Amino acid sequence: MAAQGVGATLQAFLDAANNKNWGDVQKHLHPDVAVTYNENQDSRDGFVQRLTAAAEKGDQLSADSWTVNEAAQVWDLILVFFKDGQISRFYQIASQQSRGPHAGPWAPEVTSKPSKSPLSASEISTLYREYIYSYNTGGAVDTILPQRWAKVVSFHGNSTPVEVILGILKKMLLPVIAGLEYEVEEMVVDVERQQIALRLALEGVPENKNLQKNGPGEKIKVYEQALYGYEEGKIAWGWAAQGFDMTPPPGLEIGDAPR
């Protein structure tokens, strides 16, 4: 399916849920649909029940329409795959940040500005893999990230100098994921829009006690989803949602990060 067709089909599915048209909702789902919410597998019936609960609360689901004046607005990062025109895989991670006490209002979605020298699909894939896997070797923040990110990056709709992002990652992300390694599980590249969407797994023995859900010294596997836009070969904007506890490890004090 073309990108526009995918977007229209997804919104038609969400509209059916908003309008409580459960017959149409079922028609949009492939018979073998696989649904994951945060780190939990969801059955087809469980997925529809979750949509039903959201509709009954009056929630309105939208794939691409953002407003900044909705006090209760929250967002999730969703990767959707289609087979035979129906949703076959649906990965959803709820943004903890948009549900936090200091959340919102959220900025409108960002699209990449046209690049004079756009990257090919393989170039976007290669550059991103070099970047994300550098977290596993310890070189991401000090060396690779400054090379791969623009000088000013719009993250979650807010423009931030890359130096500030470097500081946030050092103080916030690295202590949280210490002991875990990234692996790309799903990747979708949109060359025309110079965008990349990802489902990332983090696996290993966490040093952070907040993530030791299986007990000290035991392995875990958690997930993150992200969407990035490239301009002139560098990451210029991004959205990310983690399906795990991003609370700083015990004993580590961190100031509020910009949204």
mmCIF file of C-alpha atoms in Angstrom:
data_model
loop_
_atom_site.group_PDB
_atom_site.id
_atom_site.type_symbol
_atom_site.label_atom_id
_atom_site.label_comp_id
_atom_site.label_asym_id
_atom_site.label_seq_id
_atom_site.Cartn_x
_atom_site.Cartn_y
_atom_site.Cartn_z
ATOM 1 C CA MET A 1 0.000 0.000 0.000
ATOM 2 C CA ALA A 2 1.169 3.542 -0.728
ATOM 3 C CA ALA A 3 1.919 5.793 2.237
ATOM 4 C CA GLN A 4 -1.229 7.878 1.710
ATOM 5 C CA GLY A 5 -3.343 4.736 1.429
ATOM 6 C CA VAL A 6 -1.888 3.367 4.652
ATOM 7 C CA GLY A 7 -2.638 6.599 6.503
ATOM 8 C CA ALA A 8 -6.191 6.743 5.177
ATOM 9 C CA THR A 9 -6.835 3.098 6.061
ATOM 10 C CA LEU A 10 -5.495 3.558 9.585
ATOM 11 C CA GLN A 11 -7.607 6.672 10.131
ATOM 12 C CA ALA A 12 -10.683 4.858 8.797
ATOM 13 C CA PHE A 13 -10.028 2.154 11.398
ATOM 14 C CA LEU A 14 -9.672 4.734 14.172
ATOM 15 C CA ASP A 15 -12.791 6.577 12.983
ATOM 16 C CA ALA A 16 -14.730 3.322 13.165
ATOM 17 C CA ALA A 17 -13.578 2.929 16.784
ATOM 18 C CA ASN A 18 -14.434 6.566 17.581
ATOM 19 C CA ASN A 19 -17.920 6.043 16.133
ATOM 20 C CA LYS A 20 -18.319 2.701 17.955
ATOM 21 C CA ASN A 21 -18.831 0.941 14.634
ATOM 22 C CA TRP A 22 -17.418 -2.365 15.787
ATOM 23 C CA GLY A 23 -18.389 -4.214 12.628
ATOM 24 C CA ASP A 24 -16.125 -1.936 10.578
ATOM 25 C CA VAL A 25 -13.406 -2.213 13.218
ATOM 26 C CA GLN A 26 -13.419 -5.989 12.781
ATOM 27 C CA LYS A 27 -13.301 -5.636 8.986
ATOM 28 C CA HIS A 28 -10.079 -3.621 9.241
ATOM 29 C CA LEU A 29 -8.361 -6.327 11.317
ATOM 30 C CA HIS A 30 -6.646 -9.234 9.593
ATOM 31 C CA PRO A 31 -7.818 -12.660 10.841
ATOM 32 C CA ASP A 32 -4.318 -13.315 12.203
ATOM 33 C CA VAL A 33 -3.723 -9.816 13.589
ATOM 34 C CA ALA A 34 -0.958 -9.583 16.218
ATOM 35 C CA VAL A 35 -1.314 -6.762 18.736
ATOM 36 C CA THR A 36 1.214 -5.616 21.342
ATOM 37 C CA TYR A 37 0.469 -2.913 23.910
ATOM 38 C CA ASN A 38 3.614 -1.746 25.695
ATOM 39 C CA GLU A 39 5.266 -5.125 26.393
ATOM 40 C CA ASN A 40 2.110 -7.218 26.553
ATOM 41 C CA GLN A 41 0.607 -9.332 23.794
ATOM 42 C CA ASP A 42 -3.032 -8.480 23.216
ATOM 43 C CA SER A 43 -5.624 -10.846 21.772
ATOM 44 C CA ARG A 44 -7.918 -9.669 18.997
ATOM 45 C CA ASP A 45 -10.837 -9.537 21.434
ATOM 46 C CA GLY A 46 -8.713 -7.812 24.058
ATOM 47 C CA PHE A 47 -7.664 -5.181 21.529
ATOM 48 C CA VAL A 48 -11.261 -4.455 20.553
ATOM 49 C CA GLN A 49 -12.257 -4.319 24.221
ATOM 50 C CA ARG A 50 -9.527 -1.752 24.855
ATOM 51 C CA LEU A 51 -10.792 0.346 21.947
ATOM 52 C CA THR A 52 -14.336 -0.016 23.272
ATOM 53 C CA ALA A 53 -13.279 1.231 26.712
ATOM 54 C CA ALA A 54 -11.555 4.248 25.139
ATOM 55 C CA ALA A 55 -14.630 5.073 23.050
ATOM 56 C CA GLU A 56 -16.930 4.752 26.058
ATOM 57 C CA LYS A 57 -14.775 7.301 27.918
ATOM 58 C CA GLY A 58 -15.191 9.689 25.000
ATOM 59 C CA ASP A 59 -11.591 9.470 23.801
ATOM 60 C CA GLN A 60 -11.080 10.428 20.151
ATOM 61 C CA LEU A 61 -8.314 8.537 18.350
ATOM 62 C CA SER A 62 -6.447 10.198 15.493
ATOM 63 C CA ALA A 63 -3.455 9.159 13.426
ATOM 64 C CA ASP A 64 -2.266 12.587 12.346
ATOM 65 C CA SER A 65 -4.444 15.413 13.643
ATOM 66 C CA TRP A 66 -2.888 17.284 16.542
ATOM 67 C CA THR A 67 -4.206 20.256 18.476
ATOM 68 C CA VAL A 68 -2.435 22.171 21.209
ATOM 69 C CA ASN A 69 -5.484 23.333 23.157
ATOM 70 C CA GLU A 70 -6.756 19.981 24.387
ATOM 71 C CA ALA A 71 -5.867 19.827 28.063
ATOM 72 C CA ALA A 72 -6.228 16.051 28.296
ATOM 73 C CA GLN A 73 -4.369 15.213 25.102
ATOM 74 C CA VAL A 74 -2.077 12.194 25.284
ATOM 75 C CA TRP A 75 -0.203 10.391 22.548
ATOM 76 C CA ASP A 76 1.176 6.952 21.810
ATOM 77 C CA LEU A 77 3.674 5.774 19.225
ATOM 78 C CA ILE A 78 2.155 3.096 17.009
ATOM 79 C CA LEU A 79 3.678 0.971 14.263
ATOM 80 C CA VAL A 80 1.084 -0.616 12.016
ATOM 81 C CA PHE A 81 1.684 -3.218 9.320
ATOM 82 C CA PHE A 82 -0.851 -4.292 6.722
ATOM 83 C CA LYS A 83 -1.559 -7.513 4.862
ATOM 84 C CA ASP A 84 -4.194 -7.763 2.146
ATOM 85 C CA GLY A 85 -5.359 -4.252 3.038
ATOM 86 C CA GLN A 86 -6.000 -5.156 6.686
ATOM 87 C CA ILE A 87 -4.079 -4.484 9.877
ATOM 88 C CA SER A 88 -1.852 -7.501 10.515
ATOM 89 C CA ARG A 89 0.523 -6.159 13.178
ATOM 90 C CA PHE A 90 -0.193 -3.345 15.621
ATOM 91 C CA TYR A 91 2.573 -2.274 18.012
ATOM 92 C CA GLN A 92 1.560 0.406 20.509
ATOM 93 C CA ILE A 93 3.576 2.063 23.264
ATOM 94 C CA ALA A 94 1.881 4.631 25.474
ATOM 95 C CA SER A 95 3.875 7.804 26.015
ATOM 96 C CA GLN A 96 4.570 8.054 29.735
ATOM 97 C CA GLN A 97 5.674 11.640 29.318
ATOM 98 C CA SER A 98 2.369 12.783 27.808
ATOM 99 C CA ARG A 99 0.571 11.236 30.779
ATOM 100 C CA GLY A 100 2.844 12.765 33.406
ATOM 101 C CA PRO A 101 2.022 15.628 35.791
ATOM 102 C CA HIS A 102 4.013 18.148 33.722
ATOM 103 C CA ALA A 103 2.701 17.083 30.329
ATOM 104 C CA GLY A 104 1.340 19.215 27.494
ATOM 105 C CA PRO A 105 0.036 21.036 25.752
ATOM 106 C CA TRP A 106 1.754 19.171 22.935
ATOM 107 C CA ALA A 107 3.012 20.789 19.766
ATOM 108 C CA PRO A 108 1.654 19.860 16.325
ATOM 109 C CA GLU A 109 3.334 17.076 14.393
ATOM 110 C CA VAL A 110 6.540 18.006 12.575
ATOM 111 C CA THR A 111 7.466 17.122 9.017
ATOM 112 C CA SER A 112 10.918 17.255 7.491
ATOM 113 C CA LYS A 113 11.862 20.187 5.304
ATOM 114 C CA PRO A 114 12.945 19.236 1.768
ATOM 115 C CA SER A 115 16.639 18.318 1.622
ATOM 116 C CA LYS A 116 18.916 19.405 -1.194
ATOM 117 C CA SER A 117 20.663 16.039 -0.940
ATOM 118 C CA PRO A 118 18.104 13.519 0.378
ATOM 119 C CA LEU A 119 19.309 10.191 1.691
ATOM 120 C CA SER A 120 18.442 6.875 0.084
ATOM 121 C CA ALA A 121 16.559 4.222 2.055
ATOM 122 C CA SER A 122 19.741 2.231 2.603
ATOM 123 C CA GLU A 123 21.608 5.345 3.758
ATOM 124 C CA ILE A 124 18.904 6.212 6.294
ATOM 125 C CA SER A 125 18.907 2.621 7.556
ATOM 126 C CA THR A 126 22.700 2.421 7.793
ATOM 127 C CA LEU A 127 23.134 5.791 9.511
ATOM 128 C CA TYR A 128 20.437 5.022 12.043
ATOM 129 C CA ARG A 129 21.824 1.589 12.860
ATOM 130 C CA GLU A 130 25.293 3.085 13.369
ATOM 131 C CA TYR A 131 23.763 5.606 15.741
ATOM 132 C CA ILE A 132 21.554 3.320 17.824
ATOM 133 C CA TYR A 133 24.080 0.487 18.102
ATOM 134 C CA SER A 134 26.703 2.941 19.334
ATOM 135 C CA TYR A 135 24.765 3.000 22.617
ATOM 136 C CA ASN A 136 25.797 -0.632 23.015
ATOM 137 C CA THR A 137 29.494 0.245 22.717
ATOM 138 C CA GLY A 138 29.398 3.456 24.732
ATOM 139 C CA GLY A 139 30.176 5.917 21.955
ATOM 140 C CA ALA A 140 26.733 7.307 21.214
ATOM 141 C CA VAL A 141 26.494 10.470 23.264
ATOM 142 C CA ASP A 142 30.033 11.796 22.967
ATOM 143 C CA THR A 143 30.886 10.929 19.366
ATOM 144 C CA ILE A 144 28.148 9.474 17.155
ATOM 145 C CA LEU A 145 25.157 11.548 18.223
ATOM 146 C CA PRO A 146 26.790 14.942 17.506
ATOM 147 C CA GLN A 147 27.597 13.645 14.015
ATOM 148 C CA ARG A 148 24.127 12.264 13.298
ATOM 149 C CA TRP A 149 21.868 14.962 14.804
ATOM 150 C CA ALA A 150 21.239 18.508 13.590
ATOM 151 C CA LYS A 151 22.439 21.449 15.681
ATOM 152 C CA VAL A 152 18.866 22.161 16.779
ATOM 153 C CA VAL A 153 16.437 19.249 17.062
ATOM 154 C CA SER A 154 12.669 19.341 17.485
ATOM 155 C CA PHE A 155 11.979 16.589 20.001
ATOM 156 C CA HIS A 156 8.367 15.924 20.959
ATOM 157 C CA GLY A 157 7.554 19.126 19.080
ATOM 158 C CA ASN A 158 9.923 21.364 21.044
ATOM 159 C CA SER A 159 13.098 22.759 19.489
ATOM 160 C CA THR A 160 16.171 22.049 21.598
ATOM 161 C CA PRO A 161 19.900 22.618 20.943
ATOM 162 C CA VAL A 162 21.676 19.317 20.459
ATOM 163 C CA GLU A 163 24.020 20.124 23.366
ATOM 164 C CA VAL A 164 21.020 20.150 25.709
ATOM 165 C CA ILE A 165 19.845 16.797 24.347
ATOM 166 C CA LEU A 166 23.323 15.374 24.939
ATOM 167 C CA GLY A 167 23.129 16.450 28.560
ATOM 168 C CA ILE A 168 19.666 14.951 29.016
ATOM 169 C CA LEU A 169 20.749 11.625 27.557
ATOM 170 C CA LYS A 170 23.803 11.463 29.806
ATOM 171 C CA LYS A 171 21.849 12.342 32.951
ATOM 172 C CA MET A 172 18.580 10.580 32.204
ATOM 173 C CA LEU A 173 18.613 7.855 29.566
ATOM 174 C CA LEU A 174 22.015 6.236 30.090
ATOM 175 C CA PRO A 175 21.568 5.550 33.839
ATOM 176 C CA VAL A 176 18.093 4.128 33.203
ATOM 177 C CA ILE A 177 19.178 1.662 30.489
ATOM 178 C CA ALA A 178 22.595 0.744 31.923
ATOM 179 C CA GLY A 179 23.263 -2.947 31.287
ATOM 180 C CA LEU A 180 20.835 -3.173 28.355
ATOM 181 C CA GLU A 181 21.645 -3.265 24.647
ATOM 182 C CA TYR A 182 19.572 -2.012 21.734
ATOM 183 C CA GLU A 183 18.382 -4.186 18.866
ATOM 184 C CA VAL A 184 16.284 -3.019 15.917
ATOM 185 C CA GLU A 185 13.267 -5.328 15.627
ATOM 186 C CA GLU A 186 11.180 -3.386 13.109
ATOM 187 C CA MET A 187 12.187 -0.593 10.757
ATOM 188 C CA VAL A 188 10.187 1.321 8.160
ATOM 189 C CA VAL A 189 11.879 3.954 5.986
ATOM 190 C CA ASP A 190 9.922 6.583 4.043
ATOM 191 C CA VAL A 191 12.402 7.963 1.518
ATOM 192 C CA GLU A 192 10.040 10.597 0.144
ATOM 193 C CA ARG A 193 9.469 12.087 3.585
ATOM 194 C CA GLN A 194 13.005 11.307 4.824
ATOM 195 C CA GLN A 195 11.561 9.573 7.886
ATOM 196 C CA ILE A 196 12.248 6.371 9.769
ATOM 197 C CA ALA A 197 9.946 4.539 12.187
ATOM 198 C CA LEU A 198 11.306 1.910 14.556
ATOM 199 C CA ARG A 199 10.499 -0.687 17.145
ATOM 200 C CA LEU A 200 13.541 -1.216 19.342
ATOM 201 C CA ALA A 201 14.199 -3.950 21.871
ATOM 202 C CA LEU A 202 16.483 -3.422 24.857
ATOM 203 C CA GLU A 203 17.770 -6.620 26.390
ATOM 204 C CA GLY A 204 20.254 -7.559 29.077
ATOM 205 C CA VAL A 205 20.791 -7.516 32.827
ATOM 206 C CA PRO A 206 19.728 -4.068 34.070
ATOM 207 C CA GLU A 207 21.820 -2.212 36.605
ATOM 208 C CA ASN A 208 18.834 0.025 37.311
ATOM 209 C CA LYS A 209 16.803 -1.508 40.152
ATOM 210 C CA ASN A 210 13.602 -0.042 38.710
ATOM 211 C CA LEU A 211 13.930 -2.394 35.734
ATOM 212 C CA GLN A 212 14.855 -5.535 37.668
ATOM 213 C CA LYS A 213 11.384 -6.997 37.260
ATOM 214 C CA ASN A 214 12.763 -10.541 37.131
ATOM 215 C CA GLY A 215 15.004 -10.028 40.140
ATOM 216 C CA PRO A 216 18.614 -8.827 40.533
ATOM 217 C CA GLY A 217 21.008 -10.345 38.010
ATOM 218 C CA GLU A 218 18.206 -11.598 35.741
ATOM 219 C CA LYS A 219 17.776 -10.659 32.094
ATOM 220 C CA ILE A 220 14.883 -8.567 30.845
ATOM 221 C CA LYS A 221 13.605 -7.448 27.465
ATOM 222 C CA VAL A 222 11.745 -4.173 27.073
ATOM 223 C CA TYR A 223 10.728 -2.030 24.116
ATOM 224 C CA GLU A 224 10.885 1.474 22.727
ATOM 225 C CA GLN A 225 9.317 2.944 19.599
ATOM 226 C CA ALA A 226 10.515 6.019 17.774
ATOM 227 C CA LEU A 227 9.924 8.188 14.732
ATOM 228 C CA TYR A 228 12.684 10.390 13.315
ATOM 229 C CA GLY A 229 12.899 12.866 10.458
ATOM 230 C CA TYR A 230 16.073 13.670 8.526
ATOM 231 C CA GLU A 231 17.101 16.984 6.990
ATOM 232 C CA GLU A 232 20.304 17.223 4.972
ATOM 233 C CA GLY A 233 21.369 13.815 6.236
ATOM 234 C CA LYS A 234 20.927 14.538 9.955
ATOM 235 C CA ILE A 235 18.163 13.801 12.448
ATOM 236 C CA ALA A 236 16.193 17.040 12.740
ATOM 237 C CA TRP A 237 13.175 15.933 14.755
ATOM 238 C CA GLY A 238 11.931 12.948 16.675
ATOM 239 C CA TRP A 239 9.295 11.354 18.873
ATOM 240 C CA ALA A 240 9.973 8.407 21.177
ATOM 241 C CA ALA A 241 7.976 6.357 23.670
ATOM 242 C CA GLN A 242 9.413 3.811 26.082
ATOM 243 C CA GLY A 243 7.473 0.775 27.235
ATOM 244 C CA PHE A 244 9.411 0.642 30.501
ATOM 245 C CA ASP A 245 9.899 2.695 33.651
ATOM 246 C CA MET A 246 11.918 5.830 32.853
ATOM 247 C CA THR A 247 12.112 6.869 36.511
ATOM 248 C CA PRO A 248 15.737 7.644 37.466
ATOM 249 C CA PRO A 249 17.491 4.839 39.353
ATOM 250 C CA PRO A 250 17.302 5.049 43.153
ATOM 251 C CA GLY A 251 19.703 7.644 44.526
ATOM 252 C CA LEU A 252 20.016 9.551 41.255
ATOM 253 C CA GLU A 253 18.556 13.038 41.269
ATOM 254 C CA ILE A 254 17.654 14.491 37.869
ATOM 255 C CA GLY A 255 16.065 17.837 37.135
ATOM 256 C CA ASP A 256 13.040 18.100 34.901
ATOM 257 C CA ALA A 257 13.913 17.472 31.258
ATOM 258 C CA PRO A 258 12.398 19.727 28.618
ATOM 259 C CA ARG A 259 9.354 18.223 26.940
#
